[in-house]
XYZ file of C-alpha atoms in Angstrom:
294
model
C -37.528 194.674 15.898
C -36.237 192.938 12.573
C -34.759 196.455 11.672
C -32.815 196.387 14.720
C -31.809 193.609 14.115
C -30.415 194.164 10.548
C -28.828 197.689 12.337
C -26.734 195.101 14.824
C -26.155 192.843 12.455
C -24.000 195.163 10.032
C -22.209 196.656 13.043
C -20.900 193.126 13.788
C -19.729 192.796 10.502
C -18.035 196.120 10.513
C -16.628 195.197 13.214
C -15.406 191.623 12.635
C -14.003 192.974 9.126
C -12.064 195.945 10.894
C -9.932 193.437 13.142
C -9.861 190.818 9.754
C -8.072 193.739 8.296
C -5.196 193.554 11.088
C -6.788 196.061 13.594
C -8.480 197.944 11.298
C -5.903 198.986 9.497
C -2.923 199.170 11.995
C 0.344 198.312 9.801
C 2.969 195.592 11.912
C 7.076 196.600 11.543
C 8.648 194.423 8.738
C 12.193 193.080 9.619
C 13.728 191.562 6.118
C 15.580 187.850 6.270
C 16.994 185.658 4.060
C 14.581 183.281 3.130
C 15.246 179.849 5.778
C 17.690 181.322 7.609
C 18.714 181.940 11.300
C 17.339 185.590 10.562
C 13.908 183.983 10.003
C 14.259 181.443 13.083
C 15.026 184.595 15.042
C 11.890 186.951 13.830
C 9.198 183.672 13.586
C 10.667 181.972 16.066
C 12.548 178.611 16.492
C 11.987 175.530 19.216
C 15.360 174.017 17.742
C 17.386 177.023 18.431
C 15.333 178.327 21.636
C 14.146 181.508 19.630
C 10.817 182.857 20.874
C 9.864 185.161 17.762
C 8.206 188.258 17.478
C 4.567 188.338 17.007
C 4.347 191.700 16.713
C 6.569 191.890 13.683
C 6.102 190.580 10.400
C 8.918 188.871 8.568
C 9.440 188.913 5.203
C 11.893 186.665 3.398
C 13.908 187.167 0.375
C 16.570 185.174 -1.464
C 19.071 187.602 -0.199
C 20.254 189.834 2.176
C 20.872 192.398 -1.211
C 17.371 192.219 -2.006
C 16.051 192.719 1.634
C 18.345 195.885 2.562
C 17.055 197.355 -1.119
C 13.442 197.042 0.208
C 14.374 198.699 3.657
C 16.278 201.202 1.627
C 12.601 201.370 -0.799
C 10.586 201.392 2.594
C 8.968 198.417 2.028
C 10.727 197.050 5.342
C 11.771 198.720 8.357
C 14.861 196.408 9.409
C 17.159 193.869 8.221
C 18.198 190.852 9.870
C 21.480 188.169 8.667
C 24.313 187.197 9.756
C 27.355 189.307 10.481
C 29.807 188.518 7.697
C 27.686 189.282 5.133
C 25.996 192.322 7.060
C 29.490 193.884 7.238
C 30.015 193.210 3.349
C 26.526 194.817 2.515
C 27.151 197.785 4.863
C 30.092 198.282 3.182
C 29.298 198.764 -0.016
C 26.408 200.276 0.252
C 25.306 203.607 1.019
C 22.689 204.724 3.846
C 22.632 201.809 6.096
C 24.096 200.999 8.941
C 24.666 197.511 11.260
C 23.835 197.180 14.685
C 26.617 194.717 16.193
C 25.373 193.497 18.479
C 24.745 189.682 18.107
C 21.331 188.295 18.467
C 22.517 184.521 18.182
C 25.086 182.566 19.103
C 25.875 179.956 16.071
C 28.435 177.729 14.879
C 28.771 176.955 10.754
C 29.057 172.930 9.771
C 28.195 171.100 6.617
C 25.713 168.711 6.320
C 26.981 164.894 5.081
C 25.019 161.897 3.683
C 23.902 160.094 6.932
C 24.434 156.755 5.103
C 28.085 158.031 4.650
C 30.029 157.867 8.086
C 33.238 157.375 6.046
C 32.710 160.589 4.326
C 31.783 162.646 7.239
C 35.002 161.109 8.956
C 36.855 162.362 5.887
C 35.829 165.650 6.099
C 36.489 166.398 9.796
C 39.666 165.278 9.527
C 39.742 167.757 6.603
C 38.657 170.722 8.120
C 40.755 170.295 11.609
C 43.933 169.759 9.127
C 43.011 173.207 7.618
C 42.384 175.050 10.707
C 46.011 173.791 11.975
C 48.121 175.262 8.912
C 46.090 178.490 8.468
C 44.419 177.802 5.225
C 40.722 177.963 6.830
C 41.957 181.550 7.847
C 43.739 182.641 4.121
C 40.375 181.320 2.852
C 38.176 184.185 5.081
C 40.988 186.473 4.702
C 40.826 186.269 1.170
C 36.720 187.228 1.438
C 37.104 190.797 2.510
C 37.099 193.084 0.609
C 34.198 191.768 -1.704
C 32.155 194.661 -3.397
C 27.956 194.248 -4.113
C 25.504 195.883 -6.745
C 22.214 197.075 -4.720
C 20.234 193.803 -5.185
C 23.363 192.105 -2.880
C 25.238 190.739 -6.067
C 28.916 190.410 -6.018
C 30.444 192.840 -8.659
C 33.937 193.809 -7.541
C 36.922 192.879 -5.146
C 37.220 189.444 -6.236
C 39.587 190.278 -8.928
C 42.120 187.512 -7.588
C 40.028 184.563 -6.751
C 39.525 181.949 -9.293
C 35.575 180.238 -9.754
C 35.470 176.992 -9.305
C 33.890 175.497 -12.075
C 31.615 172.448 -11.383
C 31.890 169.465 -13.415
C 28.338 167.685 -14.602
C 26.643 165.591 -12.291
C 26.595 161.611 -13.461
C 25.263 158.981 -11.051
C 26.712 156.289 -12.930
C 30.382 157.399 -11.134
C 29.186 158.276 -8.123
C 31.955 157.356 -6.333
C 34.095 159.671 -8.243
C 32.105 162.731 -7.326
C 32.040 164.426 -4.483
C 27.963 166.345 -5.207
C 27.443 169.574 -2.945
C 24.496 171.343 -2.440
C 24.707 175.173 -2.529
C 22.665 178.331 -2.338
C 24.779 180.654 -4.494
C 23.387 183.747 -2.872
C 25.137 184.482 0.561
C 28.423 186.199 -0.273
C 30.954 185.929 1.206
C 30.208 182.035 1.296
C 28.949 181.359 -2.190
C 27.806 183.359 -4.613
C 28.591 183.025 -8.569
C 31.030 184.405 -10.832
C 30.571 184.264 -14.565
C 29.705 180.890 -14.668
C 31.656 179.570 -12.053
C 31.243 179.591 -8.130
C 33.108 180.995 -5.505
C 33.227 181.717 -1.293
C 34.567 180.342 1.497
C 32.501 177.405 1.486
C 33.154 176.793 -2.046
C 36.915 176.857 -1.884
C 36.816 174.494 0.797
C 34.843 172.147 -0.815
C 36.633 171.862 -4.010
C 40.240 171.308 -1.768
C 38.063 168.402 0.436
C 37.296 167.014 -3.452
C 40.848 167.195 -4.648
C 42.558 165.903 -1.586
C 39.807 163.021 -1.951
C 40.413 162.953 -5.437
C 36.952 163.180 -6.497
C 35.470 165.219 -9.031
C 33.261 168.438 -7.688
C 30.032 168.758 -8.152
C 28.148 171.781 -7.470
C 24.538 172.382 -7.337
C 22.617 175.533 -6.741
C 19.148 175.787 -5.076
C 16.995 177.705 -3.453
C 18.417 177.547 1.001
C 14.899 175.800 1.861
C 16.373 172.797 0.116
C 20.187 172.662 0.491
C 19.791 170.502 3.674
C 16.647 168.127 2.514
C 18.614 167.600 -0.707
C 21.788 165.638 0.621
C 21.333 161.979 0.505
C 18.768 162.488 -2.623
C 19.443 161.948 -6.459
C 23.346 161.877 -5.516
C 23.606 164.644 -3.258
C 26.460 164.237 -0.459
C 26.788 167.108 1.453
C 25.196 170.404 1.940
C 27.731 173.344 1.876
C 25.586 176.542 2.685
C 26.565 178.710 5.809
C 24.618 176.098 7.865
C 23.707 177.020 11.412
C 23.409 173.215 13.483
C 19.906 172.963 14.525
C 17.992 170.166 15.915
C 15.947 170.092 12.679
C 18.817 170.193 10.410
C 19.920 167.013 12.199
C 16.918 165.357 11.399
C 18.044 165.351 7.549
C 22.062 165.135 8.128
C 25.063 164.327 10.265
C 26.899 167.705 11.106
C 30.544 168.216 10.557
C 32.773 169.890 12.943
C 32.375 173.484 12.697
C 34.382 175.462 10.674
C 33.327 178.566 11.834
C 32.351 179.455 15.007
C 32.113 183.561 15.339
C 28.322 183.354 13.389
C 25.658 185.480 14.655
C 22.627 187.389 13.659
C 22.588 191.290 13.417
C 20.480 194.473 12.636
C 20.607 196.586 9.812
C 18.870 199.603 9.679
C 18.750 203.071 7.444
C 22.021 205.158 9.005
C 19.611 208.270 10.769
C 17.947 205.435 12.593
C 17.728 205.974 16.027
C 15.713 202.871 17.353
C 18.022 200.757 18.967
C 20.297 203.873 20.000
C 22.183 203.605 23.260
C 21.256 199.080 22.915
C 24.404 197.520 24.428
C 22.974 194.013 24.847
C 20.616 191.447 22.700
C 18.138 191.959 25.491
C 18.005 195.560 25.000
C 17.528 195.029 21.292
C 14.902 192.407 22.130
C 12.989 194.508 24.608
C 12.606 197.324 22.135
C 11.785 194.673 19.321
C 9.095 192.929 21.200
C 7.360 196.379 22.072
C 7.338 198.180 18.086
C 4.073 198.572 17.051
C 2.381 201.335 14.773
């Protein structure tokens, strides 16, 4: 009887250690993201943005989109998700990948303001609807597209014509002669660095909002997780990052007016992949995603 006992005893653990070890060994699909992104929302799942996730995926976030279509590329991943712009500019310049576009989300861009400054955030829509009128919020994406990226997603070419924007060095004692901007300086065609200066669309937009204001610009980089939690601490006034609205978001900001309004998530995937062949619609992409397993 008690060696019966012992016999069951080490099957149940067998057992319970197999399914410990994710069903005994069965491997989930990896989808890549940008690390606090919509791409992450969409794969984990979002109650702000509606987004039901994938449980049968695992997502794995990097501080780029560079760095996640090298590890599809290495194997480490199976798919990439970010949004379009830059999926276009990493398909681009880089060889043996391909974009799905098909968008998974429907987003709109803002910056994040200082909720104890309503005169600033007044300011700066006026700003940005005075831009969109005379074309210069459309020279400044123009301008963005023919950008050219090393394999780990940094910026090495096509820029040859743009000038960085150089920040100048942060000092509360004038605060009100700075205009402070947090930044993740890793989501070309937005903001990314040059040298030792900064540049994107979101960059040269800030630094003509700080000269029409006449304010010095202050530019911060950081990892994404904290662009939005940083504004209205140590200085900070505004988050400029390729911001998706979100109910969360809101939480820690007041939202601009969007600047851009054509943002959505997409696929990437090695170029002989033939998963989401013959997909025409986000659901078909969806129905396929939510039934991968290995």
């Amino acid at each position: 009887m008690k060696k019966t006992f012992i016999v069951l005893l080490l099957i149940a653990v067998l057992v319970t250690g197999c399914f410990a070890l994710t069903a005994c060994g069965k491997d989930k699909y990896k989808i890549g993201v940008q690390s606090g992104t919509t791409g992450e929302f969409y794969v984990k799942g979002n109650a702000d943005m509606l987004l039901d996730g994938f449980s049968n995926i695992d997502c794995l976030p990097y501080n780029n989109g560079g760095l996640a279509v090298k590890a599809m590329l290495d194997g480490t991943i199976d798919f990439v998700i970010i949004d379009n712009e830059p999926a276009k500019q990493l398909v681009a310049q880089t060889k043996g990948i391909k974009m799905i576009d098909i968008a998974l989300t429907t987003e709109q861009y803002a910056f994040g303001v200082d909720k104890n400054q309503a005169e600033l955030l007044t300011a700066l829509n006026a700003f940005i609807a005075e831009i969109k009128a005379d074309d210069t919020l459309d020279a400044i994406f123009e301008k963005y597209n023919s950008l050219e990226y090393d394999e780990d997603g940094n910026v090495i070419g096509g820029d040859d014509a743009i000038v960085g924007i150089t920040s100048a060095t942060k000092d509360l004692s004038k605060a009100s002669q700075q205009l402070v901007v947090a930044t993740n300086a890793a989501f070309a065609p937005y903001e990314y660095k040059k040298g030792n200066t900064f540049a994107g669309i979101d960059m040269e937009i800030a630094k003509l909002f700080a000269d029409k204001q006449g304010l010095e610009l202050v530019i911060e980089d950081m990892d994404f997780d904290a662009v939005v939690t940083s504004v209205g601490n140590n200085g900070v006034d505004v988050a400029m990052a390729g911001l998706s609205v979100t109910a969360t978001r809101k939480q820690s900001v007041n939202f601009s007016d969007a600047y851009y309004e054509g943002a959505y998530q997409v696929l990437i995937v090695k170029e002989g992949d033939t998963t989401f062949e013959g997909c025409e619609t986000a659901a078909d992409i969806e129905t396929i995603l939510k039934a991968l397993t290995k």
